[in-house]
PDB file of C-alpha atoms in Angstrom:
ATOM      1  CA  UNK A 139     -14.893 -26.945  19.543  1.00  0.00           C
ATOM      2  CA  UNK A 140     -13.755 -27.639  15.688  1.00  0.00           C
ATOM      3  CA  UNK A 141     -10.770 -26.182  15.944  1.00  0.00           C
ATOM      4  CA  UNK A 142      -9.975 -23.352  13.654  1.00  0.00           C
ATOM      5  CA  UNK A 143      -8.174 -24.229  10.860  1.00  0.00           C
ATOM      6  CA  UNK A 144      -5.274 -22.116   9.726  1.00  0.00           C
ATOM      7  CA  UNK A 145      -5.269 -18.748   6.802  1.00  0.00           C
ATOM      8  CA  UNK A 146      -4.704 -20.772   3.373  1.00  0.00           C
ATOM      9  CA  UNK A 147      -3.385 -18.202   0.329  1.00  0.00           C
ATOM     10  CA  UNK A 148      -5.450 -19.770  -2.953  1.00  0.00           C
ATOM     11  CA  UNK A 149      -4.494 -18.478  -5.962  1.00  0.00           C
ATOM     12  CA  UNK A 150      -6.479 -21.026  -7.721  1.00  0.00           C
ATOM     13  CA  UNK A 151      -9.762 -19.638  -5.488  1.00  0.00           C
ATOM     14  CA  UNK A 152      -8.813 -15.647  -6.355  1.00  0.00           C
ATOM     15  CA  UNK A 153      -7.734 -16.382 -10.304  1.00  0.00           C
ATOM     16  CA  UNK A 154     -11.811 -18.332 -10.934  1.00  0.00           C
ATOM     17  CA  UNK A 155     -13.382 -15.468  -9.095  1.00  0.00           C
ATOM     18  CA  UNK A 156     -11.590 -12.689 -10.305  1.00  0.00           C
ATOM     19  CA  UNK A 157     -12.312 -14.951 -14.214  1.00  0.00           C
ATOM     20  CA  UNK A 158     -16.361 -15.270 -13.071  1.00  0.00           C
ATOM     21  CA  UNK A 159     -16.146 -18.502 -14.229  1.00  0.00           C
ATOM     22  CA  UNK A 160     -14.565 -18.054 -18.253  1.00  0.00           C
ATOM     23  CA  UNK A 161     -11.741 -20.922 -18.825  1.00  0.00           C
ATOM     24  CA  UNK A 162      -8.091 -20.368 -16.480  1.00  0.00           C
ATOM     25  CA  UNK A 163      -5.410 -23.187 -17.562  1.00  0.00           C
ATOM     26  CA  UNK A 164      -4.281 -24.751 -15.099  1.00  0.00           C
ATOM     27  CA  UNK A 165      -0.616 -24.105 -16.386  1.00  0.00           C
ATOM     28  CA  UNK A 166      -1.566 -20.468 -15.452  1.00  0.00           C
ATOM     29  CA  UNK A 167      -2.817 -21.057 -11.986  1.00  0.00           C
ATOM     30  CA  UNK A 168       0.490 -23.091 -11.125  1.00  0.00           C
ATOM     31  CA  UNK A 169       2.637 -20.073 -13.055  1.00  0.00           C
ATOM     32  CA  UNK A 170       0.886 -17.566 -10.928  1.00  0.00           C
ATOM     33  CA  UNK A 171       1.212 -19.737  -7.863  1.00  0.00           C
ATOM     34  CA  UNK A 172       4.946 -19.433  -8.067  1.00  0.00           C
ATOM     35  CA  UNK A 173       5.125 -16.109  -8.707  1.00  0.00           C
ATOM     36  CA  UNK A 174       3.121 -15.276  -5.747  1.00  0.00           C
ATOM     37  CA  UNK A 175       5.046 -17.697  -3.672  1.00  0.00           C
ATOM     38  CA  UNK A 176       1.608 -19.215  -2.715  1.00  0.00           C
ATOM     39  CA  UNK A 177       3.836 -22.535  -0.786  1.00  0.00           C
ATOM     40  CA  UNK A 178       6.109 -19.943   1.292  1.00  0.00           C
ATOM     41  CA  UNK A 179       3.524 -17.991   2.771  1.00  0.00           C
ATOM     42  CA  UNK A 180       0.963 -20.827   3.276  1.00  0.00           C
ATOM     43  CA  UNK A 181       3.468 -22.528   5.772  1.00  0.00           C
ATOM     44  CA  UNK A 182       4.023 -19.038   7.326  1.00  0.00           C
ATOM     45  CA  UNK A 183       0.374 -18.576   8.086  1.00  0.00           C
ATOM     46  CA  UNK A 184       0.047 -22.590   9.346  1.00  0.00           C
ATOM     47  CA  UNK A 185       3.264 -21.740  12.021  1.00  0.00           C
ATOM     48  CA  UNK A 186       1.928 -18.464  12.698  1.00  0.00           C
ATOM     49  CA  UNK A 187      -1.897 -19.133  12.079  1.00  0.00           C
ATOM     50  CA  UNK A 188      -2.264 -16.650  15.354  1.00  0.00           C
ATOM     51  CA  UNK A 189      -1.199 -13.193  14.223  1.00  0.00           C
ATOM     52  CA  UNK A 190      -2.312 -10.429  12.948  1.00  0.00           C
ATOM     53  CA  UNK A 191      -1.750  -6.973  12.226  1.00  0.00           C
ATOM     54  CA  UNK A 192       0.645  -5.517  13.350  1.00  0.00           C
ATOM     55  CA  UNK A 193       2.314  -8.511  14.841  1.00  0.00           C
ATOM     56  CA  UNK A 194       1.225 -10.426  11.425  1.00  0.00           C
ATOM     57  CA  UNK A 195       3.754  -7.167   9.961  1.00  0.00           C
ATOM     58  CA  UNK A 196       6.835  -7.455  12.041  1.00  0.00           C
ATOM     59  CA  UNK A 197       6.523 -10.945  11.935  1.00  0.00           C
ATOM     60  CA  UNK A 198       6.746 -10.964   8.319  1.00  0.00           C
ATOM     61  CA  UNK A 199      10.121  -8.437   7.710  1.00  0.00           C
ATOM     62  CA  UNK A 200      11.856  -9.975  11.071  1.00  0.00           C
ATOM     63  CA  UNK A 201      14.103 -12.289  10.888  1.00  0.00           C
ATOM     64  CA  UNK A 202      12.054 -15.386  10.028  1.00  0.00           C
ATOM     65  CA  UNK A 203      10.225 -15.002   7.086  1.00  0.00           C
ATOM     66  CA  UNK A 204      12.004 -11.695   4.726  1.00  0.00           C
ATOM     67  CA  UNK A 205      14.953  -9.796   7.322  1.00  0.00           C
ATOM     68  CA  UNK A 206      14.328  -7.039   6.928  1.00  0.00           C
ATOM     69  CA  UNK A 207      15.592  -3.609   8.539  1.00  0.00           C
ATOM     70  CA  UNK A 208      14.404  -0.418   9.149  1.00  0.00           C
ATOM     71  CA  UNK A 209      15.039   3.328   9.482  1.00  0.00           C
ATOM     72  CA  UNK A 210      12.641   5.998  10.594  1.00  0.00           C
ATOM     73  CA  UNK A 211      13.436   9.784  10.257  1.00  0.00           C
ATOM     74  CA  UNK A 212      11.315  12.618  12.265  1.00  0.00           C
ATOM     75  CA  UNK A 213       8.754  10.851  13.853  1.00  0.00           C
ATOM     76  CA  UNK A 214       8.827  13.401  16.407  1.00  0.00           C
ATOM     77  CA  UNK A 215       7.399  15.905  14.026  1.00  0.00           C
ATOM     78  CA  UNK A 216       4.005  14.043  14.397  1.00  0.00           C
ATOM     79  CA  UNK A 217       2.890  13.930  18.566  1.00  0.00           C
ATOM     80  CA  UNK A 218       2.085   9.870  19.613  1.00  0.00           C
ATOM     81  CA  UNK A 219      -1.186  10.893  20.217  1.00  0.00           C
ATOM     82  CA  UNK A 220      -3.638  13.486  19.722  1.00  0.00           C
ATOM     83  CA  UNK A 221      -6.281  14.040  16.705  1.00  0.00           C
ATOM     84  CA  UNK A 222      -6.483  12.001  13.871  1.00  0.00           C
ATOM     85  CA  UNK A 223      -4.025  12.237  11.359  1.00  0.00           C
ATOM     86  CA  UNK A 224      -4.354  12.194   7.453  1.00  0.00           C
ATOM     87  CA  UNK A 225      -0.865  10.445   6.515  1.00  0.00           C
ATOM     88  CA  UNK A 226       0.155  10.528   2.645  1.00  0.00           C
ATOM     89  CA  UNK A 227       3.239   9.124   0.982  1.00  0.00           C
ATOM     90  CA  UNK A 228       4.635   8.163  -2.207  1.00  0.00           C
ATOM     91  CA  UNK A 229       4.703   4.730  -3.331  1.00  0.00           C
ATOM     92  CA  UNK A 230       7.609   2.081  -4.212  1.00  0.00           C
ATOM     93  CA  UNK A 231       7.240  -1.131  -4.130  1.00  0.00           C
ATOM     94  CA  UNK A 232       4.249  -1.134  -3.924  1.00  0.00           C
ATOM     95  CA  UNK A 233       2.273  -3.443  -1.232  1.00  0.00           C
ATOM     96  CA  UNK A 234       5.987  -3.370   1.345  1.00  0.00           C
ATOM     97  CA  UNK A 235       6.163  -0.581   2.288  1.00  0.00           C
ATOM     98  CA  UNK A 236       2.792  -0.100   3.032  1.00  0.00           C
ATOM     99  CA  UNK A 237       2.790  -2.916   5.710  1.00  0.00           C
ATOM    100  CA  UNK A 238       6.474  -1.169   6.664  1.00  0.00           C
ATOM    101  CA  UNK A 239       4.894   2.092   7.416  1.00  0.00           C
ATOM    102  CA  UNK A 240       1.375   1.219   8.634  1.00  0.00           C
ATOM    103  CA  UNK A 241       4.329  -0.683  11.624  1.00  0.00           C
ATOM    104  CA  UNK A 242       5.984   2.485  12.699  1.00  0.00           C
ATOM    105  CA  UNK A 243       3.091   4.974  12.071  1.00  0.00           C
ATOM    106  CA  UNK A 244       0.089   2.580  13.464  1.00  0.00           C
ATOM    107  CA  UNK A 245       2.834   1.457  16.970  1.00  0.00           C
ATOM    108  CA  UNK A 246       3.247   4.736  17.435  1.00  0.00           C
ATOM    109  CA  UNK A 247       0.087   6.109  17.646  1.00  0.00           C
ATOM    110  CA  UNK A 248      -1.549   3.761  19.740  1.00  0.00           C
ATOM    111  CA  UNK A 249      -2.413   0.384  16.928  1.00  0.00           C
ATOM    112  CA  UNK A 250      -4.948   3.946  16.221  1.00  0.00           C
ATOM    113  CA  UNK A 251      -4.212   3.328  12.540  1.00  0.00           C
ATOM    114  CA  UNK A 252      -5.809   2.212   9.140  1.00  0.00           C
ATOM    115  CA  UNK A 253      -4.272   2.042   5.049  1.00  0.00           C
ATOM    116  CA  UNK A 254      -6.882   2.366   2.076  1.00  0.00           C
ATOM    117  CA  UNK A 255      -5.313  -0.103   0.084  1.00  0.00           C
ATOM    118  CA  UNK A 256      -6.587  -1.860  -3.625  1.00  0.00           C
ATOM    119  CA  UNK A 257      -8.214  -3.900  -2.941  1.00  0.00           C
ATOM    120  CA  UNK A 258      -6.386  -7.325  -3.940  1.00  0.00           C
ATOM    121  CA  UNK A 259      -4.149  -7.226  -0.723  1.00  0.00           C
ATOM    122  CA  UNK A 260      -8.344  -7.856   0.700  1.00  0.00           C
ATOM    123  CA  UNK A 261      -6.974 -11.454   0.313  1.00  0.00           C
ATOM    124  CA  UNK A 262      -3.594 -11.469   3.243  1.00  0.00           C
ATOM    125  CA  UNK A 263      -6.527 -12.599   5.460  1.00  0.00           C
ATOM    126  CA  UNK A 264      -4.382 -11.325   8.261  1.00  0.00           C
ATOM    127  CA  UNK A 265      -4.044  -7.920   7.713  1.00  0.00           C
ATOM    128  CA  UNK A 266      -8.090  -7.003   7.143  1.00  0.00           C
ATOM    129  CA  UNK A 267      -8.085  -5.311  10.752  1.00  0.00           C
ATOM    130  CA  UNK A 268      -6.106  -2.270   9.195  1.00  0.00           C
ATOM    131  CA  UNK A 269      -6.574  -2.526   5.290  1.00  0.00           C
ATOM    132  CA  UNK A 270      -9.826  -0.789   3.963  1.00  0.00           C
ATOM    133  CA  UNK A 271     -10.653  -1.407   0.571  1.00  0.00           C
ATOM    134  CA  UNK A 272     -10.587   0.783  -2.766  1.00  0.00           C
ATOM    135  CA  UNK A 273     -11.166   0.138  -6.285  1.00  0.00           C
ATOM    136  CA  UNK A 274      -8.394   1.110  -8.237  1.00  0.00           C
ATOM    137  CA  UNK A 275      -8.923   2.115 -11.746  1.00  0.00           C
ATOM    138  CA  UNK A 276     -12.150   1.873 -11.482  1.00  0.00           C
ATOM    139  CA  UNK A 277     -14.560   4.129 -12.960  1.00  0.00           C
ATOM    140  CA  UNK A 278     -16.145   5.072  -9.365  1.00  0.00           C
ATOM    141  CA  UNK A 279     -16.298   2.591  -6.279  1.00  0.00           C
ATOM    142  CA  UNK A 280     -19.092   0.843  -5.345  1.00  0.00           C
ATOM    143  CA  UNK A 281     -21.830   1.814  -3.053  1.00  0.00           C
ATOM    144  CA  UNK A 282     -20.801   0.014   0.196  1.00  0.00           C
ATOM    145  CA  UNK A 283     -16.947   0.574  -0.511  1.00  0.00           C
ATOM    146  CA  UNK A 284     -18.342   4.051  -0.797  1.00  0.00           C
ATOM    147  CA  UNK A 285     -19.964   3.965   2.751  1.00  0.00           C
ATOM    148  CA  UNK A 286     -17.117   2.215   4.921  1.00  0.00           C
ATOM    149  CA  UNK A 287     -14.119   4.973   3.261  1.00  0.00           C
ATOM    150  CA  UNK A 288     -16.583   7.697   4.992  1.00  0.00           C
ATOM    151  CA  UNK A 289     -16.928   5.758   8.402  1.00  0.00           C
ATOM    152  CA  UNK A 290     -13.289   5.972   7.671  1.00  0.00           C
ATOM    153  CA  UNK A 291     -12.446   9.486   7.394  1.00  0.00           C
ATOM    154  CA  UNK A 292     -15.262  10.054   9.657  1.00  0.00           C
ATOM    155  CA  UNK A 293     -13.533   8.358  12.205  1.00  0.00           C
ATOM    156  CA  UNK A 294     -10.747   9.087  15.469  1.00  0.00           C
ATOM    157  CA  UNK A 295      -8.848   6.771  13.518  1.00  0.00           C
ATOM    158  CA  UNK A 296      -5.672   7.542  12.239  1.00  0.00           C
ATOM    159  CA  UNK A 297      -5.039   7.208   7.937  1.00  0.00           C
ATOM    160  CA  UNK A 298      -2.542   6.130   5.766  1.00  0.00           C
ATOM    161  CA  UNK A 299      -3.033   6.971   1.682  1.00  0.00           C
ATOM    162  CA  UNK A 300      -0.788   6.374  -1.195  1.00  0.00           C
ATOM    163  CA  UNK A 301      -2.692   9.028  -3.792  1.00  0.00           C
ATOM    164  CA  UNK A 302      -0.828   7.729  -6.817  1.00  0.00           C
ATOM    165  CA  UNK A 303      -2.941   4.135  -6.402  1.00  0.00           C
ATOM    166  CA  UNK A 304      -0.480   2.838  -8.155  1.00  0.00           C
ATOM    167  CA  UNK A 305       3.553   2.011  -7.122  1.00  0.00           C
ATOM    168  CA  UNK A 306       6.523   3.667  -9.119  1.00  0.00           C
ATOM    169  CA  UNK A 307       6.536   4.227 -12.656  1.00  0.00           C
ATOM    170  CA  UNK A 308       9.352   4.936 -15.323  1.00  0.00           C
ATOM    171  CA  UNK A 309       7.959   8.644 -15.905  1.00  0.00           C
ATOM    172  CA  UNK A 310      10.489  11.092 -17.620  1.00  0.00           C
ATOM    173  CA  UNK A 311      13.040   8.880 -17.723  1.00  0.00           C
ATOM    174  CA  UNK A 312      13.101   8.289 -13.201  1.00  0.00           C
ATOM    175  CA  UNK A 313      11.710   6.359 -10.768  1.00  0.00           C
ATOM    176  CA  UNK A 314       8.385   8.016 -10.064  1.00  0.00           C
ATOM    177  CA  UNK A 315       4.660   7.865  -8.873  1.00  0.00           C
ATOM    178  CA  UNK A 316       2.479   8.147 -11.418  1.00  0.00           C
ATOM    179  CA  UNK A 317      -0.260  11.411 -10.816  1.00  0.00           C
ATOM    180  CA  UNK A 318      -1.614  11.716  -7.533  1.00  0.00           C
ATOM    181  CA  UNK A 319      -5.370  11.857  -7.020  1.00  0.00           C
ATOM    182  CA  UNK A 320      -6.696  14.613  -5.282  1.00  0.00           C
ATOM    183  CA  UNK A 321      -9.711  12.823  -3.255  1.00  0.00           C
ATOM    184  CA  UNK A 322      -7.047  13.054   0.407  1.00  0.00           C
ATOM    185  CA  UNK A 323      -7.073  17.343   0.211  1.00  0.00           C
ATOM    186  CA  UNK A 324     -10.634  17.141  -0.415  1.00  0.00           C
ATOM    187  CA  UNK A 325     -12.246  14.925   3.074  1.00  0.00           C
ATOM    188  CA  UNK A 326      -8.648  15.902   5.114  1.00  0.00           C
ATOM    189  CA  UNK A 327     -10.341  19.865   4.419  1.00  0.00           C
ATOM    190  CA  UNK A 328     -14.398  18.751   4.560  1.00  0.00           C
ATOM    191  CA  UNK A 329     -13.127  16.529   8.207  1.00  0.00           C
ATOM    192  CA  UNK A 330     -10.638  18.694   9.158  1.00  0.00           C
ATOM    193  CA  UNK A 331      -7.895  15.876   9.307  1.00  0.00           C
ATOM    194  CA  UNK A 332      -4.065  17.504   8.619  1.00  0.00           C
ATOM    195  CA  UNK A 333      -1.987  16.019   6.888  1.00  0.00           C
ATOM    196  CA  UNK A 334       1.311  14.133   7.446  1.00  0.00           C
ATOM    197  CA  UNK A 335       3.850  13.649   4.528  1.00  0.00           C
ATOM    198  CA  UNK A 336       5.102  10.673   4.494  1.00  0.00           C
ATOM    199  CA  UNK A 337       8.509   9.439   2.092  1.00  0.00           C
ATOM    200  CA  UNK A 338      10.007   6.121   1.948  1.00  0.00           C
ATOM    201  CA  UNK A 339      13.374   5.242   0.756  1.00  0.00           C
ATOM    202  CA  UNK A 340      13.267   2.234  -1.276  1.00  0.00           C
ATOM    203  CA  UNK A 341      12.248   0.422  -5.316  1.00  0.00           C
ATOM    204  CA  UNK A 342      12.035  -2.911  -6.655  1.00  0.00           C
ATOM    205  CA  UNK A 343      13.643  -4.801  -9.401  1.00  0.00           C
ATOM    206  CA  UNK A 344      14.514  -3.153 -12.634  1.00  0.00           C
ATOM    207  CA  UNK A 345      12.477  -6.294 -14.276  1.00  0.00           C
ATOM    208  CA  UNK A 346       9.325  -4.445 -12.122  1.00  0.00           C
ATOM    209  CA  UNK A 347       9.886  -0.962 -13.509  1.00  0.00           C
ATOM    210  CA  UNK A 348      10.710  -1.685 -17.013  1.00  0.00           C
ATOM    211  CA  UNK A 349       7.591  -4.854 -17.256  1.00  0.00           C
ATOM    212  CA  UNK A 350       5.154  -2.044 -16.744  1.00  0.00           C
ATOM    213  CA  UNK A 351       7.488   0.268 -19.298  1.00  0.00           C
ATOM    214  CA  UNK A 352       6.529  -1.831 -22.193  1.00  0.00           C
ATOM    215  CA  UNK A 353       2.941  -2.776 -20.908  1.00  0.00           C
ATOM    216  CA  UNK A 354       2.063   0.363 -21.267  1.00  0.00           C
ATOM    217  CA  UNK A 355       4.093   0.809 -24.427  1.00  0.00           C
ATOM    218  CA  UNK A 356       2.037  -1.945 -26.011  1.00  0.00           C
ATOM    219  CA  UNK A 357      -0.503  -0.744 -24.639  1.00  0.00           C
ATOM    220  CA  UNK A 358      -1.889  -3.578 -22.761  1.00  0.00           C
ATOM    221  CA  UNK A 359      -4.274  -2.047 -20.263  1.00  0.00           C
ATOM    222  CA  UNK A 360      -3.744  -5.311 -17.478  1.00  0.00           C
ATOM    223  CA  UNK A 361      -1.499  -4.316 -14.953  1.00  0.00           C
ATOM    224  CA  UNK A 362       0.067  -7.643 -15.592  1.00  0.00           C
ATOM    225  CA  UNK A 363       3.298  -6.388 -13.254  1.00  0.00           C
ATOM    226  CA  UNK A 364       0.774  -6.543 -10.641  1.00  0.00           C
ATOM    227  CA  UNK A 365       1.376 -10.568 -10.287  1.00  0.00           C
ATOM    228  CA  UNK A 366       5.356  -9.828  -9.304  1.00  0.00           C
ATOM    229  CA  UNK A 367       4.369  -7.677  -6.512  1.00  0.00           C
ATOM    230  CA  UNK A 368       5.069 -10.874  -3.933  1.00  0.00           C
ATOM    231  CA  UNK A 369       8.212 -11.815  -5.712  1.00  0.00           C
ATOM    232  CA  UNK A 370       9.418  -8.295  -5.642  1.00  0.00           C
ATOM    233  CA  UNK A 371       8.907  -8.701  -2.247  1.00  0.00           C
ATOM    234  CA  UNK A 372      10.879 -11.234  -1.612  1.00  0.00           C
ATOM    235  CA  UNK A 373      13.529  -9.439  -3.673  1.00  0.00           C
ATOM    236  CA  UNK A 374      13.456  -7.729  -0.415  1.00  0.00           C
ATOM    237  CA  UNK A 375      15.023  -9.401   1.762  1.00  0.00           C
ATOM    238  CA  UNK A 376      17.141  -8.510   3.471  1.00  0.00           C
ATOM    239  CA  UNK A 377      17.606  -4.831   2.827  1.00  0.00           C
ATOM    240  CA  UNK A 378      17.500  -1.890   4.239  1.00  0.00           C
ATOM    241  CA  UNK A 379      14.676   1.155   4.678  1.00  0.00           C
ATOM    242  CA  UNK A 380      14.141   4.194   5.625  1.00  0.00           C
ATOM    243  CA  UNK A 381      10.480   5.744   6.022  1.00  0.00           C
ATOM    244  CA  UNK A 382      11.040  10.027   7.168  1.00  0.00           C
ATOM    245  CA  UNK A 383       8.228  11.788   8.431  1.00  0.00           C
ATOM    246  CA  UNK A 384       7.246  15.211   7.857  1.00  0.00           C
ATOM    247  CA  UNK A 385       5.181  18.037   9.688  1.00  0.00           C
ATOM    248  CA  UNK A 386       1.653  17.819   9.904  1.00  0.00           C
ATOM    249  CA  UNK A 387       0.040  20.829   7.543  1.00  0.00           C
ATOM    250  CA  UNK A 388      -2.689  22.184   8.998  1.00  0.00           C
ATOM    251  CA  UNK A 389      -6.389  21.206   6.965  1.00  0.00           C
ATOM    252  CA  UNK A 390      -7.014  24.838   6.450  1.00  0.00           C
ATOM    253  CA  UNK A 391      -3.914  25.656   5.303  1.00  0.00           C
ATOM    254  CA  UNK A 392      -5.658  23.631   2.220  1.00  0.00           C
ATOM    255  CA  UNK A 393      -7.524  26.821   1.307  1.00  0.00           C
ATOM    256  CA  UNK A 394      -9.442  28.222  -1.771  1.00  0.00           C
ATOM    257  CA  UNK A 395      -5.564  30.202  -3.083  1.00  0.00           C
ATOM    258  CA  UNK A 396      -4.775  27.509  -5.095  1.00  0.00           C
ATOM    259  CA  UNK A 397      -6.886  24.330  -7.201  1.00  0.00           C
ATOM    260  CA  UNK A 398      -6.818  22.063  -5.529  1.00  0.00           C
ATOM    261  CA  UNK A 399      -4.547  19.960  -7.964  1.00  0.00           C
ATOM    262  CA  UNK A 400      -2.204  22.858  -6.767  1.00  0.00           C
ATOM    263  CA  UNK A 401      -2.347  21.857  -3.314  1.00  0.00           C
ATOM    264  CA  UNK A 402      -2.063  18.259  -4.533  1.00  0.00           C
ATOM    265  CA  UNK A 403       1.547  19.169  -5.868  1.00  0.00           C
ATOM    266  CA  UNK A 404       2.407  20.888  -3.404  1.00  0.00           C
ATOM    267  CA  UNK A 405       2.706  18.047  -0.629  1.00  0.00           C
ATOM    268  CA  UNK A 406       3.629  15.431  -3.101  1.00  0.00           C
ATOM    269  CA  UNK A 407       6.461  18.137  -3.187  1.00  0.00           C
ATOM    270  CA  UNK A 408       6.228  17.756   0.084  1.00  0.00           C
ATOM    271  CA  UNK A 409       7.084  14.558   0.421  1.00  0.00           C
ATOM    272  CA  UNK A 410       9.643  13.902  -1.522  1.00  0.00           C
ATOM    273  CA  UNK A 411      11.476  17.002  -0.132  1.00  0.00           C
ATOM    274  CA  UNK A 412      12.441  14.670   3.034  1.00  0.00           C
ATOM    275  CA  UNK A 413      15.635  13.224   1.099  1.00  0.00           C
ATOM    276  CA  UNK A 414      16.875  16.203  -1.354  1.00  0.00           C
ATOM    277  CA  UNK A 415      20.298  16.507   0.352  1.00  0.00           C
TER     278      UNK A 415
END
């Protein structure tokens, strides 16, 4: 039997697929390989060829790579078993926060969690078992992606979603999520899922947020700060993070007494309120 080749991150391949045949300068590829830390990832993949899903995340945040520590508060607010839940969280980091929350919430709930993520993160093949892609910023999802999402909402899996669709930005002079999208409220009601507010304490470097701020001010539409998310992850080496879990909000709460937008803001305040003194 042919031995399975270890997973490799191929930045050049990903870039060329995104550019759809257009010219890609070699200097750009080399720079992207550097800021994405392609060599570190590929050494890690080669050393751990069989790790997937929760085991993979544990190894990433553990002493062999990031050496990060995690503290979780309020986990007793949710049952370990029962009807599938809809976890809704703020999104300060843009990747590592999702992995950490997936690990702590997923393992507590019997590894039944699925995470709705930017489709670019599907290039992390070891996590394709728990990641479900969404096209952030697109006018609408492809029929295939939309069908996969509907199947997920109707399933027995818990769901973790980040309604902002993007990580923290400097807005009104402070770090916070961009506007939360409304779909999670509609889907919670449609599929009778109780909503659990979650809050992740952490932030990327000032460079990341200022880059996003000036990119916006200059009118550049391309989300170029996303290129630095892997670099930001490695800057988190040795850091301590806190995850706060709130009490489930019954789906029946989201009635016609408020608009969908008002209910979204209600859940957002519940999330941010978990860390207020």
